[in-house]
XYZ file of C-alpha atoms in Angstrom:
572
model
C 73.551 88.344 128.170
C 72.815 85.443 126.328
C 73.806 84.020 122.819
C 72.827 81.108 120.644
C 74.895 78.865 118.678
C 75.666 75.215 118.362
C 77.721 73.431 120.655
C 77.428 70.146 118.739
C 74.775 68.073 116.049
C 74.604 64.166 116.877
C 73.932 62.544 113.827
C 72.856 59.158 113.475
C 75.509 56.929 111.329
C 75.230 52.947 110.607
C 77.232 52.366 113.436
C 75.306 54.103 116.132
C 75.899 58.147 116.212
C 78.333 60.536 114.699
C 79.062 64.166 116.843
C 80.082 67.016 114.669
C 81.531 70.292 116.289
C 80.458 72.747 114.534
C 83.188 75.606 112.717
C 82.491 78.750 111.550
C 81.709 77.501 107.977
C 80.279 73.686 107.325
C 80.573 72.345 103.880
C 78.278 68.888 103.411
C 79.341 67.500 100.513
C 79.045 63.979 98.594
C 76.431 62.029 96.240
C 72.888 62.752 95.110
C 70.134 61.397 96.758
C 72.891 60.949 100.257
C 70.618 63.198 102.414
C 72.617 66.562 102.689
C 69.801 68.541 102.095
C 68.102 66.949 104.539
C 70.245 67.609 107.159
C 69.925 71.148 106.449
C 66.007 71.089 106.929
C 66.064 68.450 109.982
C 68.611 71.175 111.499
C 66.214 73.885 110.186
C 63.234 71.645 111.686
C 65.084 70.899 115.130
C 65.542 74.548 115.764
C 62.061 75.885 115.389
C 60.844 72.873 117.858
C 59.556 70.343 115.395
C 61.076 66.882 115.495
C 58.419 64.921 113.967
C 60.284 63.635 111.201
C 64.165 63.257 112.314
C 66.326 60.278 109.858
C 69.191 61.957 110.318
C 69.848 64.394 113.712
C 69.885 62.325 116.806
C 70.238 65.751 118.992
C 71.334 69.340 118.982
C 73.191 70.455 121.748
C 73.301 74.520 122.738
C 73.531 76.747 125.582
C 70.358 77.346 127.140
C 69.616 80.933 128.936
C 69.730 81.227 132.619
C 66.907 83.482 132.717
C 64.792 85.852 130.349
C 66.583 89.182 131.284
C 69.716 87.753 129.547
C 67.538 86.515 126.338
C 65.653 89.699 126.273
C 69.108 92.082 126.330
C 70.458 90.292 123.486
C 67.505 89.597 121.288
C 65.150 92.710 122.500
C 61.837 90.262 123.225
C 60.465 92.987 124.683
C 59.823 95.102 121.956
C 59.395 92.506 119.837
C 56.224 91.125 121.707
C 52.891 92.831 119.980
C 49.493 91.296 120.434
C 47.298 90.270 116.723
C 43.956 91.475 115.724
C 42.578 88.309 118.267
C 44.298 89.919 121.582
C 46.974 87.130 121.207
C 50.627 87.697 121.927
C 52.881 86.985 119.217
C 56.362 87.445 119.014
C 57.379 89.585 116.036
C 59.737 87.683 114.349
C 60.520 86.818 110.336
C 60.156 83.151 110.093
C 61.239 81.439 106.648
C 60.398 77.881 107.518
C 56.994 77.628 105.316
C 53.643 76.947 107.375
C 52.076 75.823 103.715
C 53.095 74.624 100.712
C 54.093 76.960 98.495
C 51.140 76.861 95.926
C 49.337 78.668 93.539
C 46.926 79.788 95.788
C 49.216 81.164 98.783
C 50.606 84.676 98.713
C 54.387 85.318 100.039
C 52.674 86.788 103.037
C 51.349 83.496 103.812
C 54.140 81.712 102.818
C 57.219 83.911 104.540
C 56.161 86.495 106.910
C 56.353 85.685 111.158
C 56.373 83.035 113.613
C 53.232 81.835 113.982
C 53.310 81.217 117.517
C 50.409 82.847 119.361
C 49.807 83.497 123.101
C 46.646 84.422 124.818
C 48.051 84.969 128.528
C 50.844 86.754 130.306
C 54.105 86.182 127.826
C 56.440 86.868 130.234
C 55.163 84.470 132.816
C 55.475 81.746 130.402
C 58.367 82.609 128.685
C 60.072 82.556 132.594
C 58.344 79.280 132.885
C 59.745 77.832 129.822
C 63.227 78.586 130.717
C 62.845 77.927 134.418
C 61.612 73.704 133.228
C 64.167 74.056 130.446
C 61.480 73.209 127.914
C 63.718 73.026 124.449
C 60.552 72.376 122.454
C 58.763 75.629 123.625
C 61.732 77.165 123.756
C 62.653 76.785 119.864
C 58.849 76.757 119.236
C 59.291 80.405 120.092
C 62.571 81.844 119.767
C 63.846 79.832 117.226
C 63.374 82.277 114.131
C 65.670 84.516 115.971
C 68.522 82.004 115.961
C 68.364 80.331 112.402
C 67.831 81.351 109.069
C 67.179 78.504 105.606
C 67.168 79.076 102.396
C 66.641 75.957 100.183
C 65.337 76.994 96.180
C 62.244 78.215 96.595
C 63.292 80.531 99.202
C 66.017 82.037 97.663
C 63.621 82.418 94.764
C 60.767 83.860 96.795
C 62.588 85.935 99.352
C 63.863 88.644 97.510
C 60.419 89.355 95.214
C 58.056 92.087 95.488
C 56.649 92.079 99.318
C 54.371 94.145 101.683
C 56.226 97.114 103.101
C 55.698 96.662 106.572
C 56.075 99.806 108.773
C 57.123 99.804 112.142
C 54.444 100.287 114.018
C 53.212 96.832 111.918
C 52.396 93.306 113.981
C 54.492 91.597 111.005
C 57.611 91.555 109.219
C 58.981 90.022 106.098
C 61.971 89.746 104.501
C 62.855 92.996 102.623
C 61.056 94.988 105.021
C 64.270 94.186 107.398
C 67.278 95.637 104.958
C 64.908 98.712 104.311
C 67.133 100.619 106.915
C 70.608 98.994 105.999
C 72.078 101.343 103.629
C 75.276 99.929 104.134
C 74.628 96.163 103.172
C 72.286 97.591 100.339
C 75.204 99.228 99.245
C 77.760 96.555 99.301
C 74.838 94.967 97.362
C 74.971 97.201 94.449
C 78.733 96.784 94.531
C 78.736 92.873 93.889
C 75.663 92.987 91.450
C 77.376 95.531 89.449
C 80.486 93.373 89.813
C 79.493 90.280 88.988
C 76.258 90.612 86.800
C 77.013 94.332 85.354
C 73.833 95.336 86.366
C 72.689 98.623 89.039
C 70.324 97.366 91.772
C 67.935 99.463 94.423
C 65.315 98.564 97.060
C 62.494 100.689 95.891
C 60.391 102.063 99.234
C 58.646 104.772 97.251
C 56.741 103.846 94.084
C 54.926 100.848 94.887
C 52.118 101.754 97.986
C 51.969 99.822 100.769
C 54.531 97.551 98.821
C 58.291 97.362 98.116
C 60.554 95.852 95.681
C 64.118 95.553 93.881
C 64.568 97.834 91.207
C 67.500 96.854 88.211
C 68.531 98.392 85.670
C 71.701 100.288 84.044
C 72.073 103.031 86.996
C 69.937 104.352 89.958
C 72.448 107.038 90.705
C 69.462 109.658 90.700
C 67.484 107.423 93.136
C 70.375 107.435 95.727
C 71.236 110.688 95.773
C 68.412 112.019 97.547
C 64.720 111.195 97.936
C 62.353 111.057 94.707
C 60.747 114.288 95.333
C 58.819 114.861 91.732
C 56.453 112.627 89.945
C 58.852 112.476 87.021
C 61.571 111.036 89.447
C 59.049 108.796 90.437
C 57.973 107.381 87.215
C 61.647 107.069 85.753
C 61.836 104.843 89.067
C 58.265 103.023 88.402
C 59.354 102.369 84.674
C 62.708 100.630 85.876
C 62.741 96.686 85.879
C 61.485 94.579 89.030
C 64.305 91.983 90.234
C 60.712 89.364 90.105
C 61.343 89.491 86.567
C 64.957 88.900 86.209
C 66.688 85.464 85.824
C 66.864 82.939 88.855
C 70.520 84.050 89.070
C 70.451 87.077 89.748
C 67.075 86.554 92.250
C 69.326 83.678 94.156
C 72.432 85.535 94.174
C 70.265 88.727 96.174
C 68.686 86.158 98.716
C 71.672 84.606 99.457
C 74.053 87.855 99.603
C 71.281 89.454 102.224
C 71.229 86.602 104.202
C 74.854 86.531 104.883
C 74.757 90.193 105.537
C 71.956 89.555 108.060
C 73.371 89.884 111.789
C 70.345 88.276 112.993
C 70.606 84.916 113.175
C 73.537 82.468 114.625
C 73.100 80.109 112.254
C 72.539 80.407 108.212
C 71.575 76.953 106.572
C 72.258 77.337 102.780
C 70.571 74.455 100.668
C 72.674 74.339 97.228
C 73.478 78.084 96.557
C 74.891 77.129 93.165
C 71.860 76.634 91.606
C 70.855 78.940 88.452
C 74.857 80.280 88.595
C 77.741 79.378 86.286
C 80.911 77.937 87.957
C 82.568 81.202 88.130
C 79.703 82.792 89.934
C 79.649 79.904 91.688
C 83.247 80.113 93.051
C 83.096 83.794 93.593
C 79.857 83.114 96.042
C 81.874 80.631 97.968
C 84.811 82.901 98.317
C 81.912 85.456 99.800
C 80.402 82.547 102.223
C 83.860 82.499 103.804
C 84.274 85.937 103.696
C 80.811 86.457 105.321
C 82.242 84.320 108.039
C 81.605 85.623 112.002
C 82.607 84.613 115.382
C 79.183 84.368 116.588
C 77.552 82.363 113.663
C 77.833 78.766 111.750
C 77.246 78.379 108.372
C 75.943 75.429 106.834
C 76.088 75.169 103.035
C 74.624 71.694 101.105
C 76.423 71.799 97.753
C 76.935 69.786 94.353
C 79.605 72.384 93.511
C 83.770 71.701 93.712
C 83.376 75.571 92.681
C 81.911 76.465 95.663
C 83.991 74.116 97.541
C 86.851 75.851 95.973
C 85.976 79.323 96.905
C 85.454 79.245 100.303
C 88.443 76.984 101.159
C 90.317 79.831 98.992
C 89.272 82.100 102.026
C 88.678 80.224 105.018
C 90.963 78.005 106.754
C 87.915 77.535 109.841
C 86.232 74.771 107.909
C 84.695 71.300 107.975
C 84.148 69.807 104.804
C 81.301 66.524 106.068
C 80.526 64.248 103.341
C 76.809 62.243 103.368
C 76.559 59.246 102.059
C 73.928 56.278 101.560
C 74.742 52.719 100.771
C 71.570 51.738 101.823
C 68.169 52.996 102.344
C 67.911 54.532 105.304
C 71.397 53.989 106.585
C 73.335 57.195 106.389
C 77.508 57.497 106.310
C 79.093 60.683 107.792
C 82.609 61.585 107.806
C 84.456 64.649 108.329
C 87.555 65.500 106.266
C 90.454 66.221 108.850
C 91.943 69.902 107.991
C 95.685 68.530 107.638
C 94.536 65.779 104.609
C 92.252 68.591 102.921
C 95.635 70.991 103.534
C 97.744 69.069 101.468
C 95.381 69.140 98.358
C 95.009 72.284 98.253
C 98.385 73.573 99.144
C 100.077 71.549 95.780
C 99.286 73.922 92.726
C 99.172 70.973 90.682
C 96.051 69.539 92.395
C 94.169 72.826 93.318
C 93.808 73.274 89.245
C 92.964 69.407 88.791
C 89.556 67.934 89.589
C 90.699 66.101 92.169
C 88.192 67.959 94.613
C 85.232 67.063 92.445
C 85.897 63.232 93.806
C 84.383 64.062 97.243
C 81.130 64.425 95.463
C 81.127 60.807 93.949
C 80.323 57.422 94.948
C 83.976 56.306 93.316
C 87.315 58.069 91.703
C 89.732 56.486 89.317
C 93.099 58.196 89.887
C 95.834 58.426 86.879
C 99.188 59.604 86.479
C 98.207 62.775 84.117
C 95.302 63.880 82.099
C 96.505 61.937 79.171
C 96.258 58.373 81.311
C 92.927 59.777 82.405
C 92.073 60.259 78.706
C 92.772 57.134 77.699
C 91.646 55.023 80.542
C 88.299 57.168 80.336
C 87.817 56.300 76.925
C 88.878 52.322 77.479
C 86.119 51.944 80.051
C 83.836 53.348 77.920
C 84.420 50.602 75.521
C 84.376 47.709 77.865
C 81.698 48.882 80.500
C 79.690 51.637 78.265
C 78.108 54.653 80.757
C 79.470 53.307 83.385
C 79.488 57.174 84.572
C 82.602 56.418 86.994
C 84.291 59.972 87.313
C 88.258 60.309 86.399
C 90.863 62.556 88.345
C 94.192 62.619 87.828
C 97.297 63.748 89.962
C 100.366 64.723 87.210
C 102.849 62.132 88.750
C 103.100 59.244 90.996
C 104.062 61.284 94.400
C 100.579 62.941 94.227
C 98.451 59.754 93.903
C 99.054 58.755 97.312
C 97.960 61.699 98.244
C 95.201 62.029 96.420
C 94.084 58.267 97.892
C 94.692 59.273 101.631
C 92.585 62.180 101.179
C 89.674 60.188 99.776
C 89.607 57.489 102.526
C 89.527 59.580 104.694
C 86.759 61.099 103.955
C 85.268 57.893 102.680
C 85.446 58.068 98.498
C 86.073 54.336 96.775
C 88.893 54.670 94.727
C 91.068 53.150 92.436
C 94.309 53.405 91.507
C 96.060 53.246 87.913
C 99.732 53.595 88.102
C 102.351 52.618 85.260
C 104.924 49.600 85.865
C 107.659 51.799 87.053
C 105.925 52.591 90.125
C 108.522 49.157 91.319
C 111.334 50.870 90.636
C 111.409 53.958 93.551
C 111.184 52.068 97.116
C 109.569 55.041 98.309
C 107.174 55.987 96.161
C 105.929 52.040 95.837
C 105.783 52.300 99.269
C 103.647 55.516 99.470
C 100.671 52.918 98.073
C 101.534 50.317 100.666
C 101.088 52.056 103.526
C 97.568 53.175 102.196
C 96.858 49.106 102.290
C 95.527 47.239 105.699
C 98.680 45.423 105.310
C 100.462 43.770 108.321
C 104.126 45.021 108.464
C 105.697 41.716 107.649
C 103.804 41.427 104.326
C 104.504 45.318 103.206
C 108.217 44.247 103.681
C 107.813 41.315 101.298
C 106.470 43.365 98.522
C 109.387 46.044 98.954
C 111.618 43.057 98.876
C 110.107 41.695 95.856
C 110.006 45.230 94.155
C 113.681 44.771 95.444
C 114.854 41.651 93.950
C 113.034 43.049 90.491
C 115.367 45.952 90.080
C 118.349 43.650 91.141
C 117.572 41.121 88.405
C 116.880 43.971 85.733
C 120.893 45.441 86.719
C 122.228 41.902 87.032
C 121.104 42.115 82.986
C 123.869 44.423 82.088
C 126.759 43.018 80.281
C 129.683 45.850 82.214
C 132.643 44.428 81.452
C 135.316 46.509 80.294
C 133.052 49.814 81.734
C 134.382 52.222 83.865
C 132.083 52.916 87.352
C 130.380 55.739 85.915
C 129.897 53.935 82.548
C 128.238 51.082 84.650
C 125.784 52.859 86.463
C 124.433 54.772 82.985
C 124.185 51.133 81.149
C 122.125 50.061 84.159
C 119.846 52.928 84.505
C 119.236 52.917 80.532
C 118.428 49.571 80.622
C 116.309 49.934 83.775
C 114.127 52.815 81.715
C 113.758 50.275 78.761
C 112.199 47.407 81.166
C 110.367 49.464 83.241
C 109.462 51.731 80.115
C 108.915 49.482 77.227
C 108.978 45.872 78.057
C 107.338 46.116 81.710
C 106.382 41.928 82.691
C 107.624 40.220 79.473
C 111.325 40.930 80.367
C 111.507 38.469 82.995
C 111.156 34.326 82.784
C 107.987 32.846 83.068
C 108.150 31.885 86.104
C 108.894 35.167 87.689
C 106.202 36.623 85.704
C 103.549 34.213 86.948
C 104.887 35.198 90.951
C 104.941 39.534 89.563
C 101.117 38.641 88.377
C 99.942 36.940 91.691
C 101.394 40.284 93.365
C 99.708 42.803 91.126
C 96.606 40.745 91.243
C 96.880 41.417 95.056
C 97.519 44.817 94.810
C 94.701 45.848 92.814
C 92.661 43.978 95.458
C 93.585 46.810 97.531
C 92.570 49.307 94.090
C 96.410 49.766 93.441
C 96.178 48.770 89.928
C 99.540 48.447 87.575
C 100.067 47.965 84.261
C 102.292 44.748 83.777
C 103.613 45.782 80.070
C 105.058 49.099 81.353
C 104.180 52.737 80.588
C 100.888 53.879 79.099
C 102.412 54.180 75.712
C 102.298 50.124 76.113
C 98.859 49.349 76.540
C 97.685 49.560 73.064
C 100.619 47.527 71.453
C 98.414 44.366 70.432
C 96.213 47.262 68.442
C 98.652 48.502 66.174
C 99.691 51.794 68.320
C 103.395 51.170 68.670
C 105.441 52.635 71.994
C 106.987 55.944 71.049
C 108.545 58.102 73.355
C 107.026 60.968 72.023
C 103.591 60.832 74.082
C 101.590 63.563 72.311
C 101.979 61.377 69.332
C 101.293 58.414 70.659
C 98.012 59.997 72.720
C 96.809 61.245 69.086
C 97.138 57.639 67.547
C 96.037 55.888 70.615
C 92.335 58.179 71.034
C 92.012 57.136 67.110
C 92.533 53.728 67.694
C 89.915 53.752 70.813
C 87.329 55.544 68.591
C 87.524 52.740 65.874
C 87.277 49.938 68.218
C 84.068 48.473 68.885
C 83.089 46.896 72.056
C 83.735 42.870 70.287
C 87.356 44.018 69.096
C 88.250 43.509 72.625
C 88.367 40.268 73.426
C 87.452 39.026 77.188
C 90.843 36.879 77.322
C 93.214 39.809 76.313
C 95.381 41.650 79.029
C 93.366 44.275 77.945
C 89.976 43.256 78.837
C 90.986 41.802 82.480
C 93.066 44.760 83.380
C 90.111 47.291 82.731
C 87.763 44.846 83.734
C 89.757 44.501 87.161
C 89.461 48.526 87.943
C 85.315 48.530 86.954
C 85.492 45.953 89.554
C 83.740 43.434 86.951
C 84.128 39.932 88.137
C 86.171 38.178 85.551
């Protein structure tokens, strides 16, 4: 017996070729315009023996069957050979990869029916001959519809409408026409629309001729319960709304839902399922791509949606998350997320809420402290380098921006890091950033040293005489809060503060960008929003302030200007 399915997709990358083993589910994920969609149809293309027009795929790499006896037991060729109105042999197979553009002027017979391979000799003889020369070209040329199945827009769109109602003795097949005798998936159908759209759904057979069609409407409970046997049955059922005239949605959702109900095919190549759904539809059809999940299929989905993202890593663990990128024409970037970085996102509470995920769809990802550093920072950029459209995420304390950062180069996501002063007081979590930095060792144990000597000098400050131990220690740790709080860079002499700028100036080389003056309650001191501790306060006063500013209030030699300037990347 034989059975398709991927082995591995070489990919061509800048630096030569990428291989990608394929799991159960395969997320591509990353900027517009990067090629993901692509992928999908050169995959699509590959498989039904076209490679006329390859950027991207290199090679596809899958079993091939030792003979037709095995390919015949598992996908029943046999009965699925029938000859056309010419004599030809054709093999009777629903094929959604388009043979003409969808126009106007061509029905969704034309457009989605069967492969259009034809035959005028002995089939079997050739088919033996095609597997005897291993001829991959023939061989998806042929058999390919029975291994793959795409659905980009317009076929999720098209799929689903009104088609012919082929019978069984027909030459052709179509879409519905294959879930006419799967009451159980038609079922589970009606369970989700009614779930998740409040709406009753049913695959009328009866009412429309040689044709057949979704019904919706409130509740076809007298449709199901036995077979329309009177015309007024009928007419109740004829009067009922066609799913052709219902919103995108709803038509995308049904397309997509069938398709991962379909045992058919080993491999399902979803092209932005998101489309025409809110984000919580969105994130309940992810969870139901991962739940659709089989041992003897690979999912590909193309997405602009975290939601998505979201739900199926909610149910799946089998996953690889690939992000596509372009930095020049042509010249494609591929990189695969390793599980144990993606892990650690999502297994913090914290960051599973956050929009840290969105990132991976970005060309670049500023990282703050907490939403209201993000706020600020958002709104600062704004004012210094207006739509400059960089997206914001935020991690709710220093130990998750590392994270955060490892997670994105891995996968290949600029970033940049904003952290306040006091990131120099914790050796470890200052040294979190270092290690994310092609640093040699010697030099990372300078900068701890430095961060060292900093803290010694700041304790050194305290005037403990006549203080018991315990007394000591609280003098040093207030005063410790109120440099690295308050006064940040101007507590120490000039001279150290010219060496402490030379370092930061270093760091944000490698994006680790700190704010000399101290907190974020700091930043806005020159503009008349004093530090307070009280930081909802301060946030109120300090998105006031930003508002009133115009872009010349700013002035290019301010510590303001360069340090915002210096995380745009703007050349000072």
């Amino acid at each position: 017996m034989f059975r398709f399915y991927i082995d591995n997709i070489s990919v061509r990358i800048a630096e030569g070729t990428l291989d990608i083993v394929p799991k159960k589910i395969n997320v591509l994920v990353g900027p517009n315009n990067a090629g993901k969609s692509r992928l999908l149809r050169e995959i699509r293309d590959y498989l039904s023996g076209d490679k006329s027009d390859l950027k991207i795929v290199d090679k596809i790499q899958c079993p091939f069957p030792e003979n037709l006896s095995g390919l015949d037991e598992s996908y029943h060729i046999t009965e699925r050979m029938v000859k056309d109105i010419n004599g030809h042999w054709m093999l009777k197979a629903y094929s959604n990869k388009p043979s003409y553009a969808m126009d106007m002027n061509v029905t969704l017979e034309n457009y989605h029916v069967r492969n259009m391979a034809t035959l005028s000799g002995e089939w079997r003889q050739y088919f033996e001959g095609i597997i005897a020369r291993k001829d991959y070209t023939q061989f998806f040329t042929w058999f390919g519809p029975l291994f793959y199945q795409y659905l980009g827009t317009e076929e999720r769109l098209t799929i689903c409408k009104m088609q012919k109602n082929y019978g069984l003795d027909s030459n052709s097949i179509n879409f519905l026409s294959s879930f006419r005798f799967q009451g159980q998936v038609l079922d589970e159908l009606t369970n989700k629309v009614r779930h998740l759209f409040k709406k009753d759904i049913f695959l009328d057979t009866q009412t429309l001729g040689d044709r057949l069609a979704f019904r919706v409407g409130e509740d076809f409970s007298y449709a199901r319960t036995g077979h329309i046997d009177t015309e007024e049955l009928a007419r109740k059922l004829f009067r009922e709304s066609l799913l052709d005239s219902q919103g995108d949605g709803l038509k995308s959702f049904v397309s997509t839902f069938l398709s991962l109900k379909s045992d058919q095919c080993s491999v399902l190549l979803l092209d932005e399922p998101e489309v025409f759904l809110h984000p919580p539809r969105a994130r309940q059809l992810g969870e139901l791509i991962a739940e659709a999940q089989k041992d003897n299929r690979s999912i590909f989905v193309a997405t602009h949606s975290v939601e998505i993202l979201k739900g199926i890593l909610s149910k799946s663990q089998d996953v690889n998350v690939i992000r596509i990128t372009q930095p020049q024409p042509g010249k494609n970037e591929i990189t695969l997320l390793e599980q144990n970085v993606l892990d650690s996102i999502l297994q913090a509470p914290l960051l599973r809420v956050s929009r840290v995920l969105e990132g991976v769809f970005c060309e670049k990802v500023i990282i703050t402290e907490a939403e209201a550093d993000e706020l600020v920072y958002q709104e600062l950029l704004e004012k210094i380098v207006p739509a400059s459209g960089t997206y914001f995420a935020h991690g709710q304390n220093k130990q998750t921006l590392a994270k955060i950062a490892k997670m994105y180069q891995k996968i290949g996501v600029n970033y940049e890091i904003i952290t306040d002063f006091d990131v120099l007081r914790v050796p470890a979590d200052f040294n979190r950033f270092l290690s994310l930095m092609p640093l040699k060792e010697k030099k990372q144990h300078q900068l701890l040293s430095q961060a060292d000597q900093l803290r010694e000098i700041i304790n050194q400050s305290v005037n403990t005489d006549g203080l018991s131990e315990e007394e000591k220690k609280q003098e040093e740790k207030r005063k410790r809060n109120d440099v690295y709080h308050k006064q940040g860079i101007r507590f120490f002499e000039p001279n150290l503060q010219r060496k402490i700028r030379e370092t930061l100036n270093l760091l944000s080389t490698y994006h680790l960008h700190i704010l000399e003056s101290g907190e974020l309650e700091t930043i806005l001191e020159e503009y008349d929003v004093a530090y307070t501790s009280d930081k909802s306060e301060w946030f109120d006063k300090a998105i006031n302030r930003i508002s009133e500013l115009k872009p010349e209030d700013i002035s290019r030699e301010c510590e303001l200007f360069r340090f915002i300037s210096k995380i745009a990347g703007i050349p000072l």
